[in-house]
XYZ file of C-alpha atoms in Angstrom:
64
model
C 172.808 75.980 63.666
C 170.208 73.666 61.714
C 171.675 75.109 58.755
C 175.180 74.185 59.145
C 174.005 70.746 60.260
C 171.858 70.091 57.116
C 174.929 71.248 54.862
C 177.326 68.865 56.927
C 174.923 65.932 56.611
C 174.339 66.775 52.741
C 178.190 66.735 52.240
C 178.400 63.451 54.198
C 175.814 61.949 52.112
C 177.343 63.015 48.846
C 180.948 62.043 49.817
C 179.533 58.248 50.688
C 177.656 58.212 47.642
C 180.827 59.304 45.564
C 182.938 56.795 47.551
C 180.428 54.031 47.333
C 180.254 54.178 43.548
C 176.848 55.632 43.152
C 175.749 59.134 42.637
C 172.728 60.427 43.958
C 172.043 62.664 40.825
C 171.873 59.120 38.928
C 174.910 60.042 36.740
C 177.953 57.760 36.239
C 181.090 58.904 38.143
C 183.920 59.392 35.693
C 185.588 62.694 37.160
C 185.473 63.341 40.664
C 185.986 66.998 40.334
C 182.633 67.343 39.113
C 181.264 65.862 42.446
C 183.654 68.392 44.487
C 182.152 71.156 42.595
C 178.436 70.020 43.236
C 179.280 69.473 46.928
C 180.498 72.990 47.357
C 177.475 74.156 45.457
C 175.257 72.616 47.739
C 177.242 73.576 50.917
C 176.615 77.054 49.856
C 172.991 76.709 50.172
C 172.105 76.982 46.337
C 169.056 75.200 44.960
C 169.749 71.502 44.857
C 168.158 71.514 41.030
C 170.774 74.317 39.963
C 173.637 71.989 41.605
C 172.325 69.083 39.907
C 172.255 70.937 36.728
C 175.852 72.005 36.999
C 177.107 68.679 37.919
C 175.533 67.074 34.675
C 176.890 69.736 32.501
C 180.445 69.186 34.072
C 180.075 65.666 33.364
C 179.010 66.159 29.803
C 182.098 68.577 29.621
C 184.477 66.070 31.049
C 183.310 62.718 30.401
C 181.614 63.086 26.917
């Protein structure tokens, strides 16, 4: 139960960060799809560093 709550909270925090115009990973928002992928990665329980790495790679690929 605690794991589910943590995942829901992580998703809520990321969503509020994306909607608020700032990203917790410290990168600019140019493609919301990358943040959806990041959120799904975190929800699966993947290590945060791996999710952030995937986010940065996605942004590099899609945003230049």
